[in-house]
Structure formats: C-alpha cells, structure tokens
PDB file of C-alpha atoms in Angstrom:
ATOM      1  CA  UNK K   1      67.459  48.050 101.875  1.00 56.00           C
ATOM      2  CA  UNK K   2      64.901  47.417 104.607  1.00 63.00           C
ATOM      3  CA  UNK K   3      65.971  44.928 107.247  1.00 62.00           C
ATOM      4  CA  UNK K   4      63.145  43.339 109.257  1.00 66.00           C
ATOM      5  CA  UNK K   5      63.498  43.658 113.002  1.00 66.00           C
ATOM      6  CA  UNK K   6      65.295  40.743 114.595  1.00 66.00           C
ATOM      7  CA  UNK K   7      67.410  40.106 111.495  1.00 70.00           C
ATOM      8  CA  UNK K   8      71.040  40.995 111.100  1.00 73.00           C
ATOM      9  CA  UNK K   9      72.187  43.077 108.117  1.00 71.00           C
ATOM     10  CA  UNK K  10      73.735  41.232 105.143  1.00 71.00           C
ATOM     11  CA  UNK K  11      77.465  40.737 104.955  1.00 83.00           C
ATOM     12  CA  UNK K  12      79.331  43.244 102.751  1.00 84.00           C
ATOM     13  CA  UNK K  13      80.300  40.480 100.307  1.00 86.00           C
ATOM     14  CA  UNK K  14      76.672  39.353  99.979  1.00 86.00           C
ATOM     15  CA  UNK K  15      75.593  42.926  99.387  1.00 85.00           C
ATOM     16  CA  UNK K  16      78.333  43.460  96.791  1.00 87.00           C
ATOM     17  CA  UNK K  17      77.385  40.221  95.002  1.00 88.00           C
ATOM     18  CA  UNK K  18      73.727  41.228  94.893  1.00 88.00           C
ATOM     19  CA  UNK K  19      74.562  44.682  93.517  1.00 87.00           C
ATOM     20  CA  UNK K  20      76.845  43.138  90.899  1.00 88.00           C
ATOM     21  CA  UNK K  21      74.120  40.700  89.832  1.00 89.00           C
ATOM     22  CA  UNK K  22      71.531  43.479  89.530  1.00 88.00           C
ATOM     23  CA  UNK K  23      73.936  45.705  87.568  1.00 86.00           C
ATOM     24  CA  UNK K  24      74.819  42.833  85.222  1.00 84.00           C
ATOM     25  CA  UNK K  25      71.138  42.078  84.613  1.00 82.00           C
ATOM     26  CA  UNK K  26      70.422  45.724  83.802  1.00 81.00           C
ATOM     27  CA  UNK K  27      73.382  45.988  81.423  1.00 80.00           C
ATOM     28  CA  UNK K  28      72.594  42.731  79.634  1.00 78.00           C
ATOM     29  CA  UNK K  29      68.991  43.857  79.107  1.00 73.00           C
ATOM     30  CA  UNK K  30      70.295  46.889  77.164  1.00 74.00           C
ATOM     31  CA  UNK K  31      72.681  44.998  74.881  1.00 78.00           C
ATOM     32  CA  UNK K  32      71.818  44.505  71.209  1.00 79.00           C
ATOM     33  CA  UNK K  33      72.791  41.355  69.364  1.00 84.00           C
ATOM     34  CA  UNK K  34      74.016  41.340  65.769  1.00 87.00           C
ATOM     35  CA  UNK K  35      70.746  39.677  64.734  1.00 88.00           C
ATOM     36  CA  UNK K  36      68.702  42.440  66.414  1.00 87.00           C
ATOM     37  CA  UNK K  37      70.751  45.080  64.622  1.00 88.00           C
ATOM     38  CA  UNK K  38      70.458  43.317  61.247  1.00 90.00           C
ATOM     39  CA  UNK K  39      66.689  43.017  61.624  1.00 91.00           C
ATOM     40  CA  UNK K  40      66.297  46.675  62.613  1.00 90.00           C
ATOM     41  CA  UNK K  41      68.437  47.863  59.695  1.00 92.00           C
ATOM     42  CA  UNK K  42      66.546  45.743  57.168  1.00 92.00           C
ATOM     43  CA  UNK K  43      63.244  47.095  58.512  1.00 91.00           C
ATOM     44  CA  UNK K  44      64.565  50.651  58.291  1.00 94.00           C
ATOM     45  CA  UNK K  45      65.762  50.023  54.718  1.00 94.00           C
ATOM     46  CA  UNK K  46      62.301  48.799  53.721  1.00 93.00           C
ATOM     47  CA  UNK K  47      60.689  51.875  55.271  1.00 94.00           C
ATOM     48  CA  UNK K  48      63.097  54.194  53.445  1.00 95.00           C
ATOM     49  CA  UNK K  49      62.448  52.396  50.147  1.00 94.00           C
ATOM     50  CA  UNK K  50      58.691  52.699  50.586  1.00 95.00           C
ATOM     51  CA  UNK K  51      58.958  56.417  51.381  1.00 96.00           C
ATOM     52  CA  UNK K  52      61.181  56.926  48.348  1.00 97.00           C
ATOM     53  CA  UNK K  53      58.697  55.172  46.034  1.00 96.00           C
ATOM     54  CA  UNK K  54      55.744  57.156  47.393  1.00 97.00           C
ATOM     55  CA  UNK K  55      57.659  60.434  47.226  1.00 96.00           C
ATOM     56  CA  UNK K  56      58.784  59.870  43.646  1.00 96.00           C
ATOM     57  CA  UNK K  57      55.272  58.816  42.680  1.00 96.00           C
ATOM     58  CA  UNK K  58      53.858  62.040  44.093  1.00 96.00           C
ATOM     59  CA  UNK K  59      56.581  64.065  42.387  1.00 96.00           C
ATOM     60  CA  UNK K  60      55.925  62.488  38.976  1.00 95.00           C
ATOM     61  CA  UNK K  61      52.161  62.882  39.450  1.00 95.00           C
ATOM     62  CA  UNK K  62      52.603  66.558  40.251  1.00 94.00           C
ATOM     63  CA  UNK K  63      54.888  67.089  37.250  1.00 94.00           C
ATOM     64  CA  UNK K  64      52.499  65.318  34.883  1.00 93.00           C
ATOM     65  CA  UNK K  65      49.594  67.357  36.316  1.00 90.00           C
ATOM     66  CA  UNK K  66      51.445  70.629  35.748  1.00 91.00           C
ATOM     67  CA  UNK K  67      52.750  69.808  32.249  1.00 84.00           C
TER      68      UNK K  67
END
C-alpha cells in the first residue's frame, strides 16, 4: 500500500476491514449458484447427446458402406 507523503498510515482495524472486504469479493466472484450449475449441466448434456448422434450416424454409415 502506497501512502502519500503527509498522510498517516491507516489504522490496523481499517486495514483488516479492507482486506476482509477484498477477500470476500474475490471469493463471492468464484461461487457458483445452483442455477449456474443446472444450466451448465443441461448444456453439457445437449453437447453429449449431439456427439452421440453424430458418432452413431457415422458408425452406421460406415457399416452400411462396408456391408
């Protein structure tokens, strides 16, 4: 922390409060809500389903091409 000349350093309690506020803000930014998780899982399920359909389509096309 840079203290301009002519100013006194912050009190320890003020400094502790500021650090606690910054830490809380950083932690809260990383939290995931249930709605965020539900949305991500539904998106992932759709992606997996699409890959499964494409993969099976390619497999059946290859089998019908060979036979």
